[in-house]
């Protein structure tokens, strides 16, 4: 019954910003490691950012470090990805994932397109 529902994707111009949200339900969100992945056409899925269960530790792909920020609100069972200074190469389907008890769950994905 684990469910991850992403929102916030869309079309944005280079240099713009978007904030993705992932609402979780049906599992122990507060003890889950949460991550954002993305997959661009012709490329394999890659890790964008991750955050520990408490929110005290984060990690980012080198390509987004300094531009993207992952955060979580355990009371709201929601993880966010703030994306600033967007580039065309950020265009991809972005997926929310949760890892707990050796099980990985995935959201449906949300399209982010960065184009003039």
mmCIF file with all atom_site columns, C-alpha atoms in Angstrom:
data_model
loop_
_atom_site.group_PDB
_atom_site.id
_atom_site.type_symbol
_atom_site.label_atom_id
_atom_site.label_alt_id
_atom_site.label_comp_id
_atom_site.label_asym_id
_atom_site.label_entity_id
_atom_site.label_seq_id
_atom_site.pdbx_PDB_ins_code
_atom_site.Cartn_x
_atom_site.Cartn_y
_atom_site.Cartn_z
_atom_site.occupancy
_atom_site.B_iso_or_equiv
_atom_site.pdbx_formal_charge
_atom_site.auth_seq_id
_atom_site.auth_comp_id
_atom_site.auth_asym_id
_atom_site.auth_atom_id
_atom_site.pdbx_PDB_model_num
ATOM 1   C CA . UNK A 1 1   ? 0.000  0.000  0.000   1.00 0.00 ? 1   UNK A CA 1
ATOM 2   C CA . UNK A 1 2   ? 3.017  2.278  -0.198  1.00 0.00 ? 2   UNK A CA 1
ATOM 3   C CA . UNK A 1 3   ? 2.175  5.302  -2.276  1.00 0.00 ? 3   UNK A CA 1
ATOM 4   C CA . UNK A 1 4   ? 4.297  8.208  -3.480  1.00 0.00 ? 4   UNK A CA 1
ATOM 5   C CA . UNK A 1 5   ? 2.583  11.000 -5.385  1.00 0.00 ? 5   UNK A CA 1
ATOM 6   C CA . UNK A 1 6   ? 4.731  13.618 -7.078  1.00 0.00 ? 6   UNK A CA 1
ATOM 7   C CA . UNK A 1 7   ? 3.675  17.083 -8.136  1.00 0.00 ? 7   UNK A CA 1
ATOM 8   C CA . UNK A 1 8   ? 5.203  20.362 -9.242  1.00 0.00 ? 8   UNK A CA 1
ATOM 9   C CA . UNK A 1 9   ? 6.744  19.459 -12.569 1.00 0.00 ? 9   UNK A CA 1
ATOM 10  C CA . UNK A 1 10  ? 6.257  21.516 -15.677 1.00 0.00 ? 10  UNK A CA 1
ATOM 11  C CA . UNK A 1 11  ? 7.868  23.712 -18.292 1.00 0.00 ? 11  UNK A CA 1
ATOM 12  C CA . UNK A 1 12  ? 10.333 26.370 -17.188 1.00 0.00 ? 12  UNK A CA 1
ATOM 13  C CA . UNK A 1 13  ? 12.857 28.608 -18.927 1.00 0.00 ? 13  UNK A CA 1
ATOM 14  C CA . UNK A 1 14  ? 16.598 28.225 -18.352 1.00 0.00 ? 14  UNK A CA 1
ATOM 15  C CA . UNK A 1 15  ? 17.577 29.955 -15.133 1.00 0.00 ? 15  UNK A CA 1
ATOM 16  C CA . UNK A 1 16  ? 14.139 29.456 -13.645 1.00 0.00 ? 16  UNK A CA 1
ATOM 17  C CA . UNK A 1 17  ? 13.029 27.487 -10.611 1.00 0.00 ? 17  UNK A CA 1
ATOM 18  C CA . UNK A 1 18  ? 10.637 24.689 -9.756  1.00 0.00 ? 18  UNK A CA 1
ATOM 19  C CA . UNK A 1 19  ? 9.712  22.984 -6.505  1.00 0.00 ? 19  UNK A CA 1
ATOM 20  C CA . UNK A 1 20  ? 8.783  19.326 -6.658  1.00 0.00 ? 20  UNK A CA 1
ATOM 21  C CA . UNK A 1 21  ? 6.767  17.676 -3.910  1.00 0.00 ? 21  UNK A CA 1
ATOM 22  C CA . UNK A 1 22  ? 6.287  14.016 -3.075  1.00 0.00 ? 22  UNK A CA 1
ATOM 23  C CA . UNK A 1 23  ? 3.482  13.071 -0.714  1.00 0.00 ? 23  UNK A CA 1
ATOM 24  C CA . UNK A 1 24  ? 3.915  9.699  0.975   1.00 0.00 ? 24  UNK A CA 1
ATOM 25  C CA . UNK A 1 25  ? 1.407  7.332  2.527   1.00 0.00 ? 25  UNK A CA 1
ATOM 26  C CA . UNK A 1 26  ? 1.024  3.684  3.445   1.00 0.00 ? 26  UNK A CA 1
ATOM 27  C CA . UNK A 1 27  ? 4.464  3.142  4.975   1.00 0.00 ? 27  UNK A CA 1
ATOM 28  C CA . UNK A 1 28  ? 6.771  4.347  7.742   1.00 0.00 ? 28  UNK A CA 1
ATOM 29  C CA . UNK A 1 29  ? 7.879  7.573  6.136   1.00 0.00 ? 29  UNK A CA 1
ATOM 30  C CA . UNK A 1 30  ? 9.706  8.831  9.216   1.00 0.00 ? 30  UNK A CA 1
ATOM 31  C CA . UNK A 1 31  ? 12.227 5.961  9.143   1.00 0.00 ? 31  UNK A CA 1
ATOM 32  C CA . UNK A 1 32  ? 12.651 5.923  5.375   1.00 0.00 ? 32  UNK A CA 1
ATOM 33  C CA . UNK A 1 33  ? 15.514 7.318  3.353   1.00 0.00 ? 33  UNK A CA 1
ATOM 34  C CA . UNK A 1 34  ? 14.009 9.484  0.621   1.00 0.00 ? 34  UNK A CA 1
ATOM 35  C CA . UNK A 1 35  ? 15.555 10.253 -2.742  1.00 0.00 ? 35  UNK A CA 1
ATOM 36  C CA . UNK A 1 36  ? 14.910 11.976 -6.023  1.00 0.00 ? 36  UNK A CA 1
ATOM 37  C CA . UNK A 1 37  ? 16.027 10.338 -9.256  1.00 0.00 ? 37  UNK A CA 1
ATOM 38  C CA . UNK A 1 38  ? 15.688 11.496 -12.831 1.00 0.00 ? 38  UNK A CA 1
ATOM 39  C CA . UNK A 1 39  ? 15.784 9.921  -16.247 1.00 0.00 ? 39  UNK A CA 1
ATOM 40  C CA . UNK A 1 40  ? 16.361 11.867 -19.436 1.00 0.00 ? 40  UNK A CA 1
ATOM 41  C CA . UNK A 1 41  ? 15.673 10.514 -22.930 1.00 0.00 ? 41  UNK A CA 1
ATOM 42  C CA . UNK A 1 42  ? 18.436 8.129  -23.971 1.00 0.00 ? 42  UNK A CA 1
ATOM 43  C CA . UNK A 1 43  ? 20.003 8.054  -20.511 1.00 0.00 ? 43  UNK A CA 1
ATOM 44  C CA . UNK A 1 44  ? 19.747 5.747  -17.537 1.00 0.00 ? 44  UNK A CA 1
ATOM 45  C CA . UNK A 1 45  ? 18.060 6.762  -14.327 1.00 0.00 ? 45  UNK A CA 1
ATOM 46  C CA . UNK A 1 46  ? 20.397 8.673  -12.036 1.00 0.00 ? 46  UNK A CA 1
ATOM 47  C CA . UNK A 1 47  ? 20.339 9.733  -8.414  1.00 0.00 ? 47  UNK A CA 1
ATOM 48  C CA . UNK A 1 48  ? 19.760 13.464 -8.020  1.00 0.00 ? 48  UNK A CA 1
ATOM 49  C CA . UNK A 1 49  ? 19.526 13.885 -4.255  1.00 0.00 ? 49  UNK A CA 1
ATOM 50  C CA . UNK A 1 50  ? 18.992 11.879 -1.095  1.00 0.00 ? 50  UNK A CA 1
ATOM 51  C CA . UNK A 1 51  ? 18.044 12.682 2.475   1.00 0.00 ? 51  UNK A CA 1
ATOM 52  C CA . UNK A 1 52  ? 18.240 10.656 5.676   1.00 0.00 ? 52  UNK A CA 1
ATOM 53  C CA . UNK A 1 53  ? 15.184 9.761  7.714   1.00 0.00 ? 53  UNK A CA 1
ATOM 54  C CA . UNK A 1 54  ? 15.761 12.602 10.158  1.00 0.00 ? 54  UNK A CA 1
ATOM 55  C CA . UNK A 1 55  ? 16.705 15.107 7.482   1.00 0.00 ? 55  UNK A CA 1
ATOM 56  C CA . UNK A 1 56  ? 20.104 15.568 9.075   1.00 0.00 ? 56  UNK A CA 1
ATOM 57  C CA . UNK A 1 57  ? 22.121 14.252 6.148   1.00 0.00 ? 57  UNK A CA 1
ATOM 58  C CA . UNK A 1 58  ? 21.803 14.970 2.431   1.00 0.00 ? 58  UNK A CA 1
ATOM 59  C CA . UNK A 1 59  ? 23.704 14.109 -0.701  1.00 0.00 ? 59  UNK A CA 1
ATOM 60  C CA . UNK A 1 60  ? 23.574 15.430 -4.255  1.00 0.00 ? 60  UNK A CA 1
ATOM 61  C CA . UNK A 1 61  ? 24.783 14.555 -7.688  1.00 0.00 ? 61  UNK A CA 1
ATOM 62  C CA . UNK A 1 62  ? 27.686 16.764 -8.714  1.00 0.00 ? 62  UNK A CA 1
ATOM 63  C CA . UNK A 1 63  ? 25.634 18.093 -11.613 1.00 0.00 ? 63  UNK A CA 1
ATOM 64  C CA . UNK A 1 64  ? 23.027 19.647 -9.307  1.00 0.00 ? 64  UNK A CA 1
ATOM 65  C CA . UNK A 1 65  ? 25.072 20.511 -6.227  1.00 0.00 ? 65  UNK A CA 1
ATOM 66  C CA . UNK A 1 66  ? 24.603 24.140 -5.281  1.00 0.00 ? 66  UNK A CA 1
ATOM 67  C CA . UNK A 1 67  ? 21.437 24.466 -7.361  1.00 0.00 ? 67  UNK A CA 1
ATOM 68  C CA . UNK A 1 68  ? 19.062 21.857 -5.930  1.00 0.00 ? 68  UNK A CA 1
ATOM 69  C CA . UNK A 1 69  ? 17.988 21.357 -2.324  1.00 0.00 ? 69  UNK A CA 1
ATOM 70  C CA . UNK A 1 70  ? 16.235 18.298 -0.934  1.00 0.00 ? 70  UNK A CA 1
ATOM 71  C CA . UNK A 1 71  ? 14.218 18.590 2.257   1.00 0.00 ? 71  UNK A CA 1
ATOM 72  C CA . UNK A 1 72  ? 11.517 16.725 4.119   1.00 0.00 ? 72  UNK A CA 1
ATOM 73  C CA . UNK A 1 73  ? 8.663  17.437 6.481   1.00 0.00 ? 73  UNK A CA 1
ATOM 74  C CA . UNK A 1 74  ? 8.046  14.301 8.501   1.00 0.00 ? 74  UNK A CA 1
ATOM 75  C CA . UNK A 1 75  ? 4.894  15.724 10.060  1.00 0.00 ? 75  UNK A CA 1
ATOM 76  C CA . UNK A 1 76  ? 3.428  16.172 6.574   1.00 0.00 ? 76  UNK A CA 1
ATOM 77  C CA . UNK A 1 77  ? 5.055  12.989 5.212   1.00 0.00 ? 77  UNK A CA 1
ATOM 78  C CA . UNK A 1 78  ? 6.353  14.968 2.267   1.00 0.00 ? 78  UNK A CA 1
ATOM 79  C CA . UNK A 1 79  ? 9.738  15.320 0.601   1.00 0.00 ? 79  UNK A CA 1
ATOM 80  C CA . UNK A 1 80  ? 10.641 18.300 -1.567  1.00 0.00 ? 80  UNK A CA 1
ATOM 81  C CA . UNK A 1 81  ? 13.151 19.140 -4.245  1.00 0.00 ? 81  UNK A CA 1
ATOM 82  C CA . UNK A 1 82  ? 13.793 22.838 -4.746  1.00 0.00 ? 82  UNK A CA 1
ATOM 83  C CA . UNK A 1 83  ? 15.405 23.325 -8.146  1.00 0.00 ? 83  UNK A CA 1
ATOM 84  C CA . UNK A 1 84  ? 17.024 26.663 -8.940  1.00 0.00 ? 84  UNK A CA 1
ATOM 85  C CA . UNK A 1 85  ? 19.100 27.918 -11.861 1.00 0.00 ? 85  UNK A CA 1
ATOM 86  C CA . UNK A 1 86  ? 17.631 25.238 -14.071 1.00 0.00 ? 86  UNK A CA 1
ATOM 87  C CA . UNK A 1 87  ? 19.470 24.208 -17.216 1.00 0.00 ? 87  UNK A CA 1
ATOM 88  C CA . UNK A 1 88  ? 18.240 22.438 -20.354 1.00 0.00 ? 88  UNK A CA 1
ATOM 89  C CA . UNK A 1 89  ? 20.231 19.373 -19.290 1.00 0.00 ? 89  UNK A CA 1
ATOM 90  C CA . UNK A 1 90  ? 18.005 19.123 -16.212 1.00 0.00 ? 90  UNK A CA 1
ATOM 91  C CA . UNK A 1 91  ? 15.138 18.110 -18.492 1.00 0.00 ? 91  UNK A CA 1
ATOM 92  C CA . UNK A 1 92  ? 13.972 14.666 -17.394 1.00 0.00 ? 92  UNK A CA 1
ATOM 93  C CA . UNK A 1 93  ? 11.268 12.708 -15.678 1.00 0.00 ? 93  UNK A CA 1
ATOM 94  C CA . UNK A 1 94  ? 11.851 13.080 -11.954 1.00 0.00 ? 94  UNK A CA 1
ATOM 95  C CA . UNK A 1 95  ? 10.990 10.208 -9.625  1.00 0.00 ? 95  UNK A CA 1
ATOM 96  C CA . UNK A 1 96  ? 10.538 10.147 -5.872  1.00 0.00 ? 96  UNK A CA 1
ATOM 97  C CA . UNK A 1 97  ? 11.709 7.018  -4.068  1.00 0.00 ? 97  UNK A CA 1
ATOM 98  C CA . UNK A 1 98  ? 11.623 5.645  -0.543  1.00 0.00 ? 98  UNK A CA 1
ATOM 99  C CA . UNK A 1 99  ? 13.831 2.977  0.993   1.00 0.00 ? 99  UNK A CA 1
ATOM 100 C CA . UNK A 1 100 ? 12.951 1.186  4.201   1.00 0.00 ? 100 UNK A CA 1
ATOM 101 C CA . UNK A 1 101 ? 13.343 -2.359 5.510   1.00 0.00 ? 101 UNK A CA 1
ATOM 102 C CA . UNK A 1 102 ? 15.191 -3.332 2.347   1.00 0.00 ? 102 UNK A CA 1
ATOM 103 C CA . UNK A 1 103 ? 12.277 -2.307 0.135   1.00 0.00 ? 103 UNK A CA 1
ATOM 104 C CA . UNK A 1 104 ? 12.370 0.483  -2.445  1.00 0.00 ? 104 UNK A CA 1
ATOM 105 C CA . UNK A 1 105 ? 9.205  2.234  -3.589  1.00 0.00 ? 105 UNK A CA 1
ATOM 106 C CA . UNK A 1 106 ? 8.811  4.607  -6.522  1.00 0.00 ? 106 UNK A CA 1
ATOM 107 C CA . UNK A 1 107 ? 6.462  7.367  -7.486  1.00 0.00 ? 107 UNK A CA 1
ATOM 108 C CA . UNK A 1 108 ? 4.948  7.689  -10.922 1.00 0.00 ? 108 UNK A CA 1
ATOM 109 C CA . UNK A 1 109 ? 7.331  10.414 -12.045 1.00 0.00 ? 109 UNK A CA 1
ATOM 110 C CA . UNK A 1 110 ? 6.781  14.022 -13.016 1.00 0.00 ? 110 UNK A CA 1
ATOM 111 C CA . UNK A 1 111 ? 8.093  15.692 -16.165 1.00 0.00 ? 111 UNK A CA 1
ATOM 112 C CA . UNK A 1 112 ? 10.433 18.653 -15.873 1.00 0.00 ? 112 UNK A CA 1
ATOM 113 C CA . UNK A 1 113 ? 11.234 20.453 -19.109 1.00 0.00 ? 113 UNK A CA 1
ATOM 114 C CA . UNK A 1 114 ? 13.737 23.307 -19.226 1.00 0.00 ? 114 UNK A CA 1
ATOM 115 C CA . UNK A 1 115 ? 13.543 25.103 -22.536 1.00 0.00 ? 115 UNK A CA 1
ATOM 116 C CA . UNK A 1 116 ? 13.341 28.526 -24.116 1.00 0.00 ? 116 UNK A CA 1
#
